[in-house]
Amino acid sequence: MDALGINLSGLLTQLISFVILFLILRKLLFGPISSMLQTRANKIQESLDTAERVKNEADESAERLEKEINIARQEGQKLISDARESAEKYRTQEMEKAKEESLDIVNKANKAIEKERDLAIQSVRKEFSSLVISAASKVVEKSIEEKDHKDLIDNVLKEEVEK
Amino acid sequence: MFLKPKFIILFTSIFAIFVISVLGGALGASFGFGFLGGPMPFISIAAETVFSVSSPFSYDLKNSTIMLWMAMLLLIVLSWFATRNIKEIPSGLQNIFELIFQFFIDTAEEAGGKNAKRFLPVVITIFLGVLAFNWMGILPGVGSIGKIETVEEWVHHHSHSGHCSEVGSDDHSISKIISELCVLEEESSHGFVVFDDAGFLSIMPLGRGESARAPLSAIGGYEPEEIHEIKKKIESGSKPEDIPELVAIQENIHSGKVINLYEDPSDGKISPRSYLGKSTGELIPFFRGASTDVNTTLAIAIFSMIAIQFWGFSSLGFKGYGGKFINFSHGPINAFVGILELFGEFAKTISFTFRLFGNMFAGEIVLISMGFLLPLIGMIPFMGLELFVGVIQAFIFSMLTLVFGVMAVTAHEEHEEHD
């Protein structure tokens, strides 16, 4: 023991000094540093959690927006197609109406023309029959009962016109 | 690139330094150079006493204790600076300490799970302490600056310890003389370094080589046979003051100068005449690396083992942990295993002590030897090696404490199941 230099006083001095070093370091170094490491770890964890939450929220709101945009787009599409449809409908309706009206007008005109023609024919026939009677009476020189002969002439004229 | 003047100058100066250091060192000394060498310092396994107190109690202050206190002071100051205004975003010293802490926290969790955190203060204190002790031992001036123990003090010291202190008679003053004579006779060839006196400072000049150790007989001016005669005279009853040879020797030893020329024990050369009249003594360094003293390493080992036993008892209970060592309930084999475990605890302490001490002490000797072989450059690579060994040893000491702690808090039954 002596040759190695182990002696009680030296050993006790070193041991007590080392224990004092341990106690001081535990108070001065270990406490603050490990609590600081703990605080920092907690803080980092917290920040990570917050970041995760914020990211999730952002994702959610983006999704919601996307959905809303889709809905709006669909609605717009629908509106446009509705409008187009109703315009189309309106157009065909109007067209139909116009066609009908024009047909009506044409019909009316035709009818009027017909009427006019009938009237003209009748008047012509009337004139013509009286002309024929007067001419025939002159030719025959015999008085003929105007009424009886008129029927006869009408029949003749009818046959003539229908020919 | 090799022909640039800058490179040539650099290369030449490196080569010149190398040649100078080879020639100037112990290698060159055998060819008659050795102008940079001094005598090898006396390497003592035990720490040297720098200062001793005799009253009210006797206490020897060792140079390793001084170094231990300086290392303590350094660690305390560093940790005070590191934690003085501790910040969430670390910088400087705080960073370094946090790095060490984080490393040990991670390692401890790997080795022993969440419970291993309780080991950390002890483990980190051991790491930082041992690291500081190891590294501060490499500083220049450690082991080379000190006071000189005069030859008289040396003789006095040696007549008090060792086997020479046991010879003697009933008369106290006679016994003291006989002890001193015993030292003079047996250590007559012990060499003392020859110094140049430069006023307040004593310097060991370069180039003296190994021949600069004057033997005790050349300082006392006696032959070992003479001492035998004087001893006989004293034993036959003559008073010490009446023997003129003894008085002369005592005076010579007191003055501590080289009286006679002497032969160098290594090569038989007669010492230079200029050494006559120069003062002699032995260097007692003020500082010695704290971990190159067995007391320090044993103290740290005891601290570590006490901590380990404390953890074991506190987590397994007195019965659970004590049952590892004293266990008669499971037959004689388990009882024997328990005794082996008990011895194992002591073996751990011893291996802790001598692993650190051996490594650091050997490193010190390597540095000294390299300093004498290649005076200017020899130390540089080995200082790097010592820095590495220092951190490795600190790491091993703290890691083993951690592992033994984890083993101590593991229940015995569970341990057996794994086997």
GROMACS .gro file of C-alpha atoms in nm, chain A residues 2-11 13-15 17-26 28-34 36-40 43, chain B residues 46 59 62 64-65 68-69 72 76 79-80 83 86-88 90 97-98 101-102 105 120-122 124-125 128 133 294-296 298-300 303 354:
model
   72
    2ASP     CA    1   0.276   0.240   0.092
    3ALA     CA    2   0.469   0.170  -0.226
    4LEU     CA    3   0.160   0.257  -0.432
    5GLY     CA    4   0.119   0.573  -0.231
    6ILE     CA    5  -0.219   0.481  -0.086
    7ASN     CA    6  -0.263   0.654   0.247
    8LEU     CA    7  -0.570   0.724   0.450
    9SER     CA    8  -0.534   1.100   0.467
   10GLY     CA    9  -0.479   1.133   0.092
   11LEU     CA   10  -0.764   0.897   0.014
   13THR     CA   11  -0.905   1.415   0.105
   14GLN     CA   12  -0.966   1.304  -0.250
   15LEU     CA   13  -1.291   1.127  -0.162
   17SER     CA   14  -1.323   1.664  -0.243
   18PHE     CA   15  -1.488   1.451  -0.507
   19VAL     CA   16  -1.812   1.425  -0.311
   20ILE     CA   17  -1.810   1.804  -0.271
   21LEU     CA   18  -1.752   1.837  -0.645
   22PHE     CA   19  -2.046   1.605  -0.705
   23LEU     CA   20  -2.276   1.802  -0.476
   24ILE     CA   21  -2.177   2.138  -0.627
   25LEU     CA   22  -2.208   2.015  -0.984
   26ARG     CA   23  -2.545   1.859  -0.910
   28LEU     CA   24  -2.494   2.420  -1.021
   29LEU     CA   25  -2.488   2.223  -1.343
   30PHE     CA   26  -2.716   1.927  -1.341
   31GLY     CA   27  -3.030   2.097  -1.215
   32PRO     CA   28  -3.038   2.392  -1.455
   33ILE     CA   29  -2.919   2.202  -1.761
   34SER     CA   30  -3.150   1.905  -1.730
   36MET     CA   31  -3.354   2.341  -1.956
   37LEU     CA   32  -3.328   2.032  -2.175
   38GLN     CA   33  -3.670   1.920  -2.047
   39THR     CA   34  -3.826   2.262  -2.112
   40ARG     CA   35  -3.682   2.271  -2.459
   43LYS     CA   36  -4.143   2.331  -2.619
  209ALA     CA   37   0.326   0.777  -0.490
  222TYR     CA   38  -0.140   1.605   0.741
  225LYS     CA   39   0.001   1.598  -0.184
  227SER     CA   40  -0.214   1.548  -0.672
  228THR     CA   41  -0.460   1.695  -0.420
  231LEU     CA   42  -0.766   1.789  -0.787
  232TRP     CA   43  -0.871   2.113  -0.624
  235MET     CA   44  -1.265   2.114  -0.917
  239ILE     CA   45  -1.720   2.475  -1.092
  242SER     CA   46  -2.040   2.524  -1.498
  243TRP     CA   47  -2.115   2.854  -1.327
  246THR     CA   48  -2.555   2.812  -1.634
  249ILE     CA   49  -2.910   2.982  -1.918
  250LYS     CA   50  -3.095   3.038  -2.242
  251GLU     CA   51  -3.343   2.844  -2.444
  253PRO     CA   52  -2.790   2.763  -2.616
  260PHE     CA   53  -2.241   2.088  -2.148
  261GLU     CA   54  -2.577   2.022  -2.313
  264PHE     CA   55  -2.569   1.575  -2.111
  265GLN     CA   56  -2.769   1.479  -2.418
  268ILE     CA   57  -2.912   1.090  -2.141
  283LEU     CA   58  -2.697   1.067  -1.459
  284PRO     CA   59  -2.571   1.315  -1.197
  285VAL     CA   60  -2.318   1.065  -1.068
  287ILE     CA   61  -2.175   1.289  -1.557
  288THR     CA   62  -1.985   1.411  -1.252
  291LEU     CA   63  -1.640   1.556  -1.620
  296PHE     CA   64  -0.815   1.538  -1.396
  457VAL     CA   65  -0.389   0.594  -0.670
  458ASN     CA   66  -0.564   0.782  -0.390
  459THR     CA   67  -0.767   0.983  -0.640
  461LEU     CA   68  -0.947   0.480  -0.555
  462ALA     CA   69  -1.157   0.765  -0.417
  463ILE     CA   70  -1.353   0.795  -0.742
  466PHE     CA   71  -1.759   0.699  -0.477
  517PHE     CA   72  -0.607   0.060  -1.149
   0.00000   0.00000   0.00000
